[in-house]
Amino acid sequence: MSKAPLLLLVVCGLALSGCYSFEMSRIGRRVGQDIERQTGADVGGGISMSVGPVSLATVQLGAWAFAPESSKIPRQIGRHVASVKFSSRPIRGGFDGRLIEKPAYLDRYERGGWHPFVTVRDSSAAVWIMLRERGRNQEITNLLAIVAAEDNLMLTKVSGNLSSMIREAIALGTDGAFLGDALSQAGLIEDEAPDDSLDAAP
């Protein structure tokens, strides 16, 4: 099979296996209302989709078929992801991320066991990232990211074995020391024990 029909097959598989996400549509609408109330900007309607295991497997297959070597690390990390939900909405008019307080709708997620991980606000963007941990070892199972920029509101929810994904990303060196330091300071991963033998006398 030539690459063109295979690419079409991958795209069709991704489209057919994805579905509308009521959850992300609801969050996007509520967050958009907060932005409009606080900044005077206009947040339009957009798309809200959910991509499950079939779609993700299709993407993995397509990446392996077209770029087996260059996609090896992303595929290795991505295998820990079970589903991805997202919503994208246009923002029109004046925007200043410093004026936007934490969206009130996120209080529901905090009551459900989510906790804030990163909050960033400046004139050009406002970002909130929340995590949920489950199980005896408090493994990270869900991540919710809300990014409001000058012309777009993007919401993404990722589910899966995210602790393993993060550890593997660090082990593969995909984000350098910064990611490891940030997660260590947040208490999400353990620091490696120092190797005292390096300083020991021969």
JSON list of C-alpha atoms in Angstrom, two decimals:
[
{"chain": "A", "resi": 1, "resn": "MET", "atom": "CA", "xyz": [0.00, 0.00, 0.00]},
{"chain": "A", "resi": 2, "resn": "SER", "atom": "CA", "xyz": [1.31, 3.45, -0.91]},
{"chain": "A", "resi": 3, "resn": "LYS", "atom": "CA", "xyz": [1.69, 6.14, 1.73]},
{"chain": "A", "resi": 4, "resn": "ALA", "atom": "CA", "xyz": [-1.22, 8.31, 0.49]},
{"chain": "A", "resi": 5, "resn": "PRO", "atom": "CA", "xyz": [-3.97, 5.67, 0.98]},
{"chain": "A", "resi": 6, "resn": "LEU", "atom": "CA", "xyz": [-2.43, 4.68, 4.30]},
{"chain": "A", "resi": 7, "resn": "LEU", "atom": "CA", "xyz": [-2.44, 8.28, 5.49]},
{"chain": "A", "resi": 8, "resn": "LEU", "atom": "CA", "xyz": [-6.11, 8.57, 4.47]},
{"chain": "A", "resi": 9, "resn": "LEU", "atom": "CA", "xyz": [-6.86, 5.41, 6.41]},
{"chain": "A", "resi": 10, "resn": "VAL", "atom": "CA", "xyz": [-5.17, 6.81, 9.52]},
{"chain": "A", "resi": 11, "resn": "VAL", "atom": "CA", "xyz": [-7.10, 10.11, 9.29]},
{"chain": "A", "resi": 12, "resn": "CYS", "atom": "CA", "xyz": [-10.42, 8.34, 8.72]},
{"chain": "A", "resi": 13, "resn": "GLY", "atom": "CA", "xyz": [-9.80, 5.99, 11.62]},
{"chain": "A", "resi": 14, "resn": "LEU", "atom": "CA", "xyz": [-9.00, 8.89, 13.91]},
{"chain": "A", "resi": 15, "resn": "ALA", "atom": "CA", "xyz": [-12.13, 10.80, 12.88]},
{"chain": "A", "resi": 16, "resn": "LEU", "atom": "CA", "xyz": [-14.47, 7.82, 13.16]},
{"chain": "A", "resi": 17, "resn": "SER", "atom": "CA", "xyz": [-13.21, 6.64, 16.52]},
{"chain": "A", "resi": 18, "resn": "GLY", "atom": "CA", "xyz": [-13.39, 10.06, 18.16]},
{"chain": "A", "resi": 19, "resn": "CYS", "atom": "CA", "xyz": [-16.65, 11.42, 19.54]},
{"chain": "A", "resi": 20, "resn": "TYR", "atom": "CA", "xyz": [-18.19, 14.58, 20.94]},
{"chain": "A", "resi": 21, "resn": "SER", "atom": "CA", "xyz": [-17.24, 15.36, 24.55]},
{"chain": "A", "resi": 22, "resn": "PHE", "atom": "CA", "xyz": [-20.06, 16.80, 26.64]},
{"chain": "A", "resi": 23, "resn": "GLU", "atom": "CA", "xyz": [-17.71, 17.20, 29.59]},
{"chain": "A", "resi": 24, "resn": "MET", "atom": "CA", "xyz": [-15.20, 19.37, 27.72]},
{"chain": "A", "resi": 25, "resn": "SER", "atom": "CA", "xyz": [-17.99, 21.36, 26.07]},
{"chain": "A", "resi": 26, "resn": "ARG", "atom": "CA", "xyz": [-19.45, 22.11, 29.50]},
{"chain": "A", "resi": 27, "resn": "ILE", "atom": "CA", "xyz": [-16.09, 23.13, 30.99]},
{"chain": "A", "resi": 28, "resn": "GLY", "atom": "CA", "xyz": [-15.28, 25.27, 27.95]},
{"chain": "A", "resi": 29, "resn": "ARG", "atom": "CA", "xyz": [-18.62, 27.05, 28.16]},
{"chain": "A", "resi": 30, "resn": "ARG", "atom": "CA", "xyz": [-18.30, 27.75, 31.89]},
{"chain": "A", "resi": 31, "resn": "VAL", "atom": "CA", "xyz": [-14.67, 28.90, 31.67]},
{"chain": "A", "resi": 32, "resn": "GLY", "atom": "CA", "xyz": [-15.56, 31.03, 28.65]},
{"chain": "A", "resi": 33, "resn": "GLN", "atom": "CA", "xyz": [-18.29, 32.74, 30.66]},
{"chain": "A", "resi": 34, "resn": "ASP", "atom": "CA", "xyz": [-15.79, 33.56, 33.40]},
{"chain": "A", "resi": 35, "resn": "ILE", "atom": "CA", "xyz": [-13.37, 35.04, 30.86]},
{"chain": "A", "resi": 36, "resn": "GLU", "atom": "CA", "xyz": [-16.12, 37.15, 29.28]},
{"chain": "A", "resi": 37, "resn": "ARG", "atom": "CA", "xyz": [-17.27, 38.42, 32.67]},
{"chain": "A", "resi": 38, "resn": "GLN", "atom": "CA", "xyz": [-13.77, 39.29, 33.88]},
{"chain": "A", "resi": 39, "resn": "THR", "atom": "CA", "xyz": [-12.17, 40.70, 30.73]},
{"chain": "A", "resi": 40, "resn": "GLY", "atom": "CA", "xyz": [-14.94, 41.80, 28.38]},
{"chain": "A", "resi": 41, "resn": "ALA", "atom": "CA", "xyz": [-13.60, 39.51, 25.65]},
{"chain": "A", "resi": 42, "resn": "ASP", "atom": "CA", "xyz": [-15.97, 37.36, 23.62]},
{"chain": "A", "resi": 43, "resn": "VAL", "atom": "CA", "xyz": [-15.49, 33.56, 23.72]},
{"chain": "A", "resi": 44, "resn": "GLY", "atom": "CA", "xyz": [-17.14, 31.81, 20.78]},
{"chain": "A", "resi": 45, "resn": "GLY", "atom": "CA", "xyz": [-18.34, 28.28, 20.29]},
{"chain": "A", "resi": 46, "resn": "GLY", "atom": "CA", "xyz": [-15.86, 25.65, 19.26]},
{"chain": "A", "resi": 47, "resn": "ILE", "atom": "CA", "xyz": [-15.18, 21.95, 19.02]},
{"chain": "A", "resi": 48, "resn": "SER", "atom": "CA", "xyz": [-15.15, 19.45, 21.87]},
{"chain": "A", "resi": 49, "resn": "MET", "atom": "CA", "xyz": [-13.91, 15.94, 21.19]},
{"chain": "A", "resi": 50, "resn": "SER", "atom": "CA", "xyz": [-12.96, 12.77, 23.02]},
{"chain": "A", "resi": 51, "resn": "VAL", "atom": "CA", "xyz": [-10.30, 10.44, 21.62]},
{"chain": "A", "resi": 52, "resn": "GLY", "atom": "CA", "xyz": [-10.19, 6.96, 23.08]},
{"chain": "A", "resi": 53, "resn": "PRO", "atom": "CA", "xyz": [-7.99, 3.88, 22.83]},
{"chain": "A", "resi": 54, "resn": "VAL", "atom": "CA", "xyz": [-8.95, 3.08, 19.22]},
{"chain": "A", "resi": 55, "resn": "SER", "atom": "CA", "xyz": [-7.99, 6.53, 17.98]},
{"chain": "A", "resi": 56, "resn": "LEU", "atom": "CA", "xyz": [-4.78, 6.56, 19.97]},
{"chain": "A", "resi": 57, "resn": "ALA", "atom": "CA", "xyz": [-3.83, 3.14, 18.67]},
{"chain": "A", "resi": 58, "resn": "THR", "atom": "CA", "xyz": [-4.50, 4.39, 15.14]},
{"chain": "A", "resi": 59, "resn": "VAL", "atom": "CA", "xyz": [-2.18, 7.35, 15.69]},
{"chain": "A", "resi": 60, "resn": "GLN", "atom": "CA", "xyz": [0.50, 5.05, 17.11]},
{"chain": "A", "resi": 61, "resn": "LEU", "atom": "CA", "xyz": [0.17, 2.78, 14.08]},
{"chain": "A", "resi": 62, "resn": "GLY", "atom": "CA", "xyz": [0.38, 5.70, 11.68]},
{"chain": "A", "resi": 63, "resn": "ALA", "atom": "CA", "xyz": [3.44, 7.11, 13.44]},
{"chain": "A", "resi": 64, "resn": "TRP", "atom": "CA", "xyz": [5.13, 3.71, 13.30]},
{"chain": "A", "resi": 65, "resn": "ALA", "atom": "CA", "xyz": [4.29, 3.29, 9.61]},
{"chain": "A", "resi": 66, "resn": "PHE", "atom": "CA", "xyz": [5.50, 6.71, 8.46]},
{"chain": "A", "resi": 67, "resn": "ALA", "atom": "CA", "xyz": [8.33, 7.50, 10.87]},
{"chain": "A", "resi": 68, "resn": "PRO", "atom": "CA", "xyz": [9.30, 4.44, 12.90]},
{"chain": "A", "resi": 69, "resn": "GLU", "atom": "CA", "xyz": [12.60, 5.87, 14.15]},
{"chain": "A", "resi": 70, "resn": "SER", "atom": "CA", "xyz": [11.73, 9.53, 14.79]},
{"chain": "A", "resi": 71, "resn": "SER", "atom": "CA", "xyz": [8.43, 8.60, 16.47]},
{"chain": "A", "resi": 72, "resn": "LYS", "atom": "CA", "xyz": [9.91, 5.90, 18.68]},
{"chain": "A", "resi": 73, "resn": "ILE", "atom": "CA", "xyz": [10.17, 8.00, 21.86]},
{"chain": "A", "resi": 74, "resn": "PRO", "atom": "CA", "xyz": [6.74, 9.69, 21.49]},
{"chain": "A", "resi": 75, "resn": "ARG", "atom": "CA", "xyz": [5.17, 6.28, 20.88]},
{"chain": "A", "resi": 76, "resn": "GLN", "atom": "CA", "xyz": [6.94, 4.81, 23.90]},
{"chain": "A", "resi": 77, "resn": "ILE", "atom": "CA", "xyz": [5.68, 7.62, 26.13]},
{"chain": "A", "resi": 78, "resn": "GLY", "atom": "CA", "xyz": [2.23, 7.78, 24.56]},
{"chain": "A", "resi": 79, "resn": "ARG", "atom": "CA", "xyz": [1.43, 4.13, 25.26]},
{"chain": "A", "resi": 80, "resn": "HIS", "atom": "CA", "xyz": [0.63, 5.12, 28.85]},
{"chain": "A", "resi": 81, "resn": "VAL", "atom": "CA", "xyz": [-2.24, 7.39, 27.73]},
{"chain": "A", "resi": 82, "resn": "ALA", "atom": "CA", "xyz": [-5.73, 5.84, 27.71]},
{"chain": "A", "resi": 83, "resn": "SER", "atom": "CA", "xyz": [-7.80, 8.78, 26.48]},
{"chain": "A", "resi": 84, "resn": "VAL", "atom": "CA", "xyz": [-7.58, 12.43, 25.53]},
{"chain": "A", "resi": 85, "resn": "LYS", "atom": "CA", "xyz": [-10.43, 14.94, 25.62]},
{"chain": "A", "resi": 86, "resn": "PHE", "atom": "CA", "xyz": [-10.14, 18.49, 24.34]},
{"chain": "A", "resi": 87, "resn": "SER", "atom": "CA", "xyz": [-12.08, 21.63, 23.55]},
{"chain": "A", "resi": 88, "resn": "SER", "atom": "CA", "xyz": [-11.00, 24.65, 21.53]},
{"chain": "A", "resi": 89, "resn": "ARG", "atom": "CA", "xyz": [-12.85, 28.00, 21.41]},
{"chain": "A", "resi": 90, "resn": "PRO", "atom": "CA", "xyz": [-11.90, 31.31, 19.78]},
{"chain": "A", "resi": 91, "resn": "ILE", "atom": "CA", "xyz": [-11.40, 34.41, 21.93]},
{"chain": "A", "resi": 92, "resn": "ARG", "atom": "CA", "xyz": [-12.16, 37.76, 20.34]},
{"chain": "A", "resi": 93, "resn": "GLY", "atom": "CA", "xyz": [-11.72, 41.26, 21.73]},
{"chain": "A", "resi": 94, "resn": "GLY", "atom": "CA", "xyz": [-9.56, 42.63, 24.52]},
{"chain": "A", "resi": 95, "resn": "PHE", "atom": "CA", "xyz": [-7.70, 40.04, 26.54]},
{"chain": "A", "resi": 96, "resn": "ASP", "atom": "CA", "xyz": [-5.47, 40.27, 29.59]},
{"chain": "A", "resi": 97, "resn": "GLY", "atom": "CA", "xyz": [-4.63, 37.03, 31.38]},
{"chain": "A", "resi": 98, "resn": "ARG", "atom": "CA", "xyz": [-3.74, 38.92, 34.56]},
{"chain": "A", "resi": 99, "resn": "LEU", "atom": "CA", "xyz": [-7.42, 39.80, 35.03]},
{"chain": "A", "resi": 100, "resn": "ILE", "atom": "CA", "xyz": [-8.66, 36.21, 34.98]},
{"chain": "A", "resi": 101, "resn": "GLU", "atom": "CA", "xyz": [-9.18, 34.53, 38.33]},
{"chain": "A", "resi": 102, "resn": "LYS", "atom": "CA", "xyz": [-9.31, 30.76, 38.69]},
{"chain": "A", "resi": 103, "resn": "PRO", "atom": "CA", "xyz": [-12.44, 29.52, 36.86]},
{"chain": "A", "resi": 104, "resn": "ALA", "atom": "CA", "xyz": [-15.15, 28.84, 39.43]},
{"chain": "A", "resi": 105, "resn": "TYR", "atom": "CA", "xyz": [-16.08, 25.58, 37.70]},
{"chain": "A", "resi": 106, "resn": "LEU", "atom": "CA", "xyz": [-12.74, 24.07, 38.76]},
{"chain": "A", "resi": 107, "resn": "ASP", "atom": "CA", "xyz": [-14.01, 23.99, 42.35]},
{"chain": "A", "resi": 108, "resn": "ARG", "atom": "CA", "xyz": [-16.04, 20.93, 41.33]},
{"chain": "A", "resi": 109, "resn": "TYR", "atom": "CA", "xyz": [-12.87, 19.13, 40.31]},
{"chain": "A", "resi": 110, "resn": "GLU", "atom": "CA", "xyz": [-11.12, 20.02, 43.57]},
{"chain": "A", "resi": 111, "resn": "ARG", "atom": "CA", "xyz": [-14.04, 18.56, 45.50]},
{"chain": "A", "resi": 112, "resn": "GLY", "atom": "CA", "xyz": [-13.67, 15.43, 43.37]},
{"chain": "A", "resi": 113, "resn": "GLY", "atom": "CA", "xyz": [-10.06, 14.88, 44.45]},
{"chain": "A", "resi": 114, "resn": "TRP", "atom": "CA", "xyz": [-8.18, 16.98, 41.89]},
{"chain": "A", "resi": 115, "resn": "HIS", "atom": "CA", "xyz": [-5.54, 19.44, 43.07]},
{"chain": "A", "resi": 116, "resn": "PRO", "atom": "CA", "xyz": [-3.87, 22.44, 41.41]},
{"chain": "A", "resi": 117, "resn": "PHE", "atom": "CA", "xyz": [-0.41, 21.80, 39.99]},
{"chain": "A", "resi": 118, "resn": "VAL", "atom": "CA", "xyz": [0.51, 24.86, 37.91]},
{"chain": "A", "resi": 119, "resn": "THR", "atom": "CA", "xyz": [-1.01, 28.33, 37.65]},
{"chain": "A", "resi": 120, "resn": "VAL", "atom": "CA", "xyz": [0.46, 30.97, 35.34]},
{"chain": "A", "resi": 121, "resn": "ARG", "atom": "CA", "xyz": [-1.03, 34.36, 34.52]},
{"chain": "A", "resi": 122, "resn": "ASP", "atom": "CA", "xyz": [0.46, 37.19, 32.49]},
{"chain": "A", "resi": 123, "resn": "SER", "atom": "CA", "xyz": [-0.82, 39.73, 29.97]},
{"chain": "A", "resi": 124, "resn": "SER", "atom": "CA", "xyz": [-0.88, 37.26, 27.08]},
{"chain": "A", "resi": 125, "resn": "ALA", "atom": "CA", "xyz": [-2.11, 34.05, 28.74]},
{"chain": "A", "resi": 126, "resn": "ALA", "atom": "CA", "xyz": [-3.68, 32.39, 31.75]},
{"chain": "A", "resi": 127, "resn": "VAL", "atom": "CA", "xyz": [-2.93, 28.73, 32.50]},
{"chain": "A", "resi": 128, "resn": "TRP", "atom": "CA", "xyz": [-4.26, 26.27, 35.05]},
{"chain": "A", "resi": 129, "resn": "ILE", "atom": "CA", "xyz": [-3.13, 22.64, 35.29]},
{"chain": "A", "resi": 130, "resn": "MET", "atom": "CA", "xyz": [-4.77, 20.22, 37.71]},
{"chain": "A", "resi": 131, "resn": "LEU", "atom": "CA", "xyz": [-3.91, 16.62, 38.59]},
{"chain": "A", "resi": 132, "resn": "ARG", "atom": "CA", "xyz": [-5.77, 13.72, 40.15]},
{"chain": "A", "resi": 133, "resn": "GLU", "atom": "CA", "xyz": [-4.03, 10.86, 41.95]},
{"chain": "A", "resi": 134, "resn": "ARG", "atom": "CA", "xyz": [-5.50, 7.48, 42.82]},
{"chain": "A", "resi": 135, "resn": "GLY", "atom": "CA", "xyz": [-4.54, 4.16, 44.30]},
{"chain": "A", "resi": 136, "resn": "ARG", "atom": "CA", "xyz": [-2.41, 3.12, 47.24]},
{"chain": "A", "resi": 137, "resn": "ASN", "atom": "CA", "xyz": [0.68, 4.74, 45.75]},
{"chain": "A", "resi": 138, "resn": "GLN", "atom": "CA", "xyz": [-1.16, 7.89, 44.68]},
{"chain": "A", "resi": 139, "resn": "GLU", "atom": "CA", "xyz": [-0.30, 7.45, 41.01]},
{"chain": "A", "resi": 140, "resn": "ILE", "atom": "CA", "xyz": [-1.27, 10.30, 38.70]},
{"chain": "A", "resi": 141, "resn": "THR", "atom": "CA", "xyz": [-4.24, 9.15, 36.61]},
{"chain": "A", "resi": 142, "resn": "ASN", "atom": "CA", "xyz": [-5.65, 12.38, 35.19]},
{"chain": "A", "resi": 143, "resn": "LEU", "atom": "CA", "xyz": [-4.42, 15.77, 34.05]},
{"chain": "A", "resi": 144, "resn": "LEU", "atom": "CA", "xyz": [-6.60, 18.76, 33.16]},
{"chain": "A", "resi": 145, "resn": "ALA", "atom": "CA", "xyz": [-5.02, 21.78, 31.44]},
{"chain": "A", "resi": 146, "resn": "ILE", "atom": "CA", "xyz": [-6.81, 25.05, 30.68]},
{"chain": "A", "resi": 147, "resn": "VAL", "atom": "CA", "xyz": [-4.92, 27.56, 28.53]},
{"chain": "A", "resi": 148, "resn": "ALA", "atom": "CA", "xyz": [-6.49, 30.92, 27.69]},
{"chain": "A", "resi": 149, "resn": "ALA", "atom": "CA", "xyz": [-4.38, 32.90, 25.24]},
{"chain": "A", "resi": 150, "resn": "GLU", "atom": "CA", "xyz": [-4.99, 36.04, 23.20]},
{"chain": "A", "resi": 151, "resn": "ASP", "atom": "CA", "xyz": [-7.11, 34.36, 20.53]},
{"chain": "A", "resi": 152, "resn": "ASN", "atom": "CA", "xyz": [-7.90, 30.86, 21.79]},
{"chain": "A", "resi": 153, "resn": "LEU", "atom": "CA", "xyz": [-9.20, 28.95, 24.80]},
{"chain": "A", "resi": 154, "resn": "MET", "atom": "CA", "xyz": [-7.85, 25.39, 24.82]},
{"chain": "A", "resi": 155, "resn": "LEU", "atom": "CA", "xyz": [-8.85, 22.73, 27.34]},
{"chain": "A", "resi": 156, "resn": "THR", "atom": "CA", "xyz": [-7.25, 19.27, 27.47]},
{"chain": "A", "resi": 157, "resn": "LYS", "atom": "CA", "xyz": [-7.95, 16.31, 29.75]},
{"chain": "A", "resi": 158, "resn": "VAL", "atom": "CA", "xyz": [-5.60, 13.32, 29.64]},
{"chain": "A", "resi": 159, "resn": "SER", "atom": "CA", "xyz": [-6.27, 10.01, 31.39]},
{"chain": "A", "resi": 160, "resn": "GLY", "atom": "CA", "xyz": [-4.08, 6.96, 31.85]},
{"chain": "A", "resi": 161, "resn": "ASN", "atom": "CA", "xyz": [-1.04, 5.83, 33.78]},
{"chain": "A", "resi": 162, "resn": "LEU", "atom": "CA", "xyz": [0.45, 9.31, 33.79]},
{"chain": "A", "resi": 163, "resn": "SER", "atom": "CA", "xyz": [2.95, 8.69, 36.57]},
{"chain": "A", "resi": 164, "resn": "SER", "atom": "CA", "xyz": [4.59, 6.02, 34.43]},
{"chain": "A", "resi": 165, "resn": "MET", "atom": "CA", "xyz": [4.44, 8.36, 31.42]},
{"chain": "A", "resi": 166, "resn": "ILE", "atom": "CA", "xyz": [6.20, 11.11, 33.36]},
{"chain": "A", "resi": 167, "resn": "ARG", "atom": "CA", "xyz": [8.85, 8.78, 34.75]},
{"chain": "A", "resi": 168, "resn": "GLU", "atom": "CA", "xyz": [9.53, 7.36, 31.32]},
{"chain": "A", "resi": 169, "resn": "ALA", "atom": "CA", "xyz": [9.73, 10.83, 29.77]},
{"chain": "A", "resi": 170, "resn": "ILE", "atom": "CA", "xyz": [12.31, 11.82, 32.37]},
{"chain": "A", "resi": 171, "resn": "ALA", "atom": "CA", "xyz": [14.26, 8.59, 31.93]},
{"chain": "A", "resi": 172, "resn": "LEU", "atom": "CA", "xyz": [14.37, 9.14, 28.17]},
{"chain": "A", "resi": 173, "resn": "GLY", "atom": "CA", "xyz": [15.60, 12.69, 28.68]},
{"chain": "A", "resi": 174, "resn": "THR", "atom": "CA", "xyz": [12.82, 14.28, 26.65]},
{"chain": "A", "resi": 175, "resn": "ASP", "atom": "CA", "xyz": [12.52, 17.32, 28.88]},
{"chain": "A", "resi": 176, "resn": "GLY", "atom": "CA", "xyz": [15.91, 17.64, 30.49]},
{"chain": "A", "resi": 177, "resn": "ALA", "atom": "CA", "xyz": [16.44, 18.32, 34.17]},
{"chain": "A", "resi": 178, "resn": "PHE", "atom": "CA", "xyz": [13.75, 21.02, 34.34]},
{"chain": "A", "resi": 179, "resn": "LEU", "atom": "CA", "xyz": [10.81, 18.61, 34.21]},
{"chain": "A", "resi": 180, "resn": "GLY", "atom": "CA", "xyz": [12.35, 16.30, 36.76]},
{"chain": "A", "resi": 181, "resn": "ASP", "atom": "CA", "xyz": [13.14, 19.18, 39.14]},
{"chain": "A", "resi": 182, "resn": "ALA", "atom": "CA", "xyz": [9.65, 20.64, 38.81]},
{"chain": "A", "resi": 183, "resn": "LEU", "atom": "CA", "xyz": [7.91, 17.34, 39.49]},
{"chain": "A", "resi": 184, "resn": "SER", "atom": "CA", "xyz": [10.28, 16.54, 42.36]},
{"chain": "A", "resi": 185, "resn": "GLN", "atom": "CA", "xyz": [9.60, 19.89, 44.02]},
{"chain": "A", "resi": 186, "resn": "ALA", "atom": "CA", "xyz": [5.87, 19.26, 43.65]},
{"chain": "A", "resi": 187, "resn": "GLY", "atom": "CA", "xyz": [6.30, 15.91, 45.40]},
{"chain": "A", "resi": 188, "resn": "LEU", "atom": "CA", "xyz": [5.11, 13.91, 42.40]},
{"chain": "A", "resi": 189, "resn": "ILE", "atom": "CA", "xyz": [8.31, 11.91, 41.93]},
{"chain": "A", "resi": 190, "resn": "GLU", "atom": "CA", "xyz": [11.03, 10.87, 44.32]},
{"chain": "A", "resi": 191, "resn": "ASP", "atom": "CA", "xyz": [14.55, 12.16, 44.02]},
{"chain": "A", "resi": 192, "resn": "GLU", "atom": "CA", "xyz": [17.10, 9.50, 43.25]},
{"chain": "A", "resi": 193, "resn": "ALA", "atom": "CA", "xyz": [19.28, 8.68, 46.23]},
{"chain": "A", "resi": 194, "resn": "PRO", "atom": "CA", "xyz": [22.75, 10.15, 45.88]},
{"chain": "A", "resi": 195, "resn": "ASP", "atom": "CA", "xyz": [25.49, 7.71, 45.06]},
{"chain": "A", "resi": 196, "resn": "ASP", "atom": "CA", "xyz": [27.86, 8.06, 48.01]},
{"chain": "A", "resi": 197, "resn": "SER", "atom": "CA", "xyz": [30.31, 5.69, 46.41]},
{"chain": "A", "resi": 198, "resn": "LEU", "atom": "CA", "xyz": [31.39, 8.44, 44.02]},
{"chain": "A", "resi": 199, "resn": "ASP", "atom": "CA", "xyz": [32.83, 10.43, 46.90]},
{"chain": "A", "resi": 200, "resn": "ALA", "atom": "CA", "xyz": [34.23, 7.51, 48.83]},
{"chain": "A", "resi": 201, "resn": "ALA", "atom": "CA", "xyz": [37.97, 7.07, 49.06]},
{"chain": "A", "resi": 202, "resn": "PRO", "atom": "CA", "xyz": [39.36, 4.18, 46.99]}
]
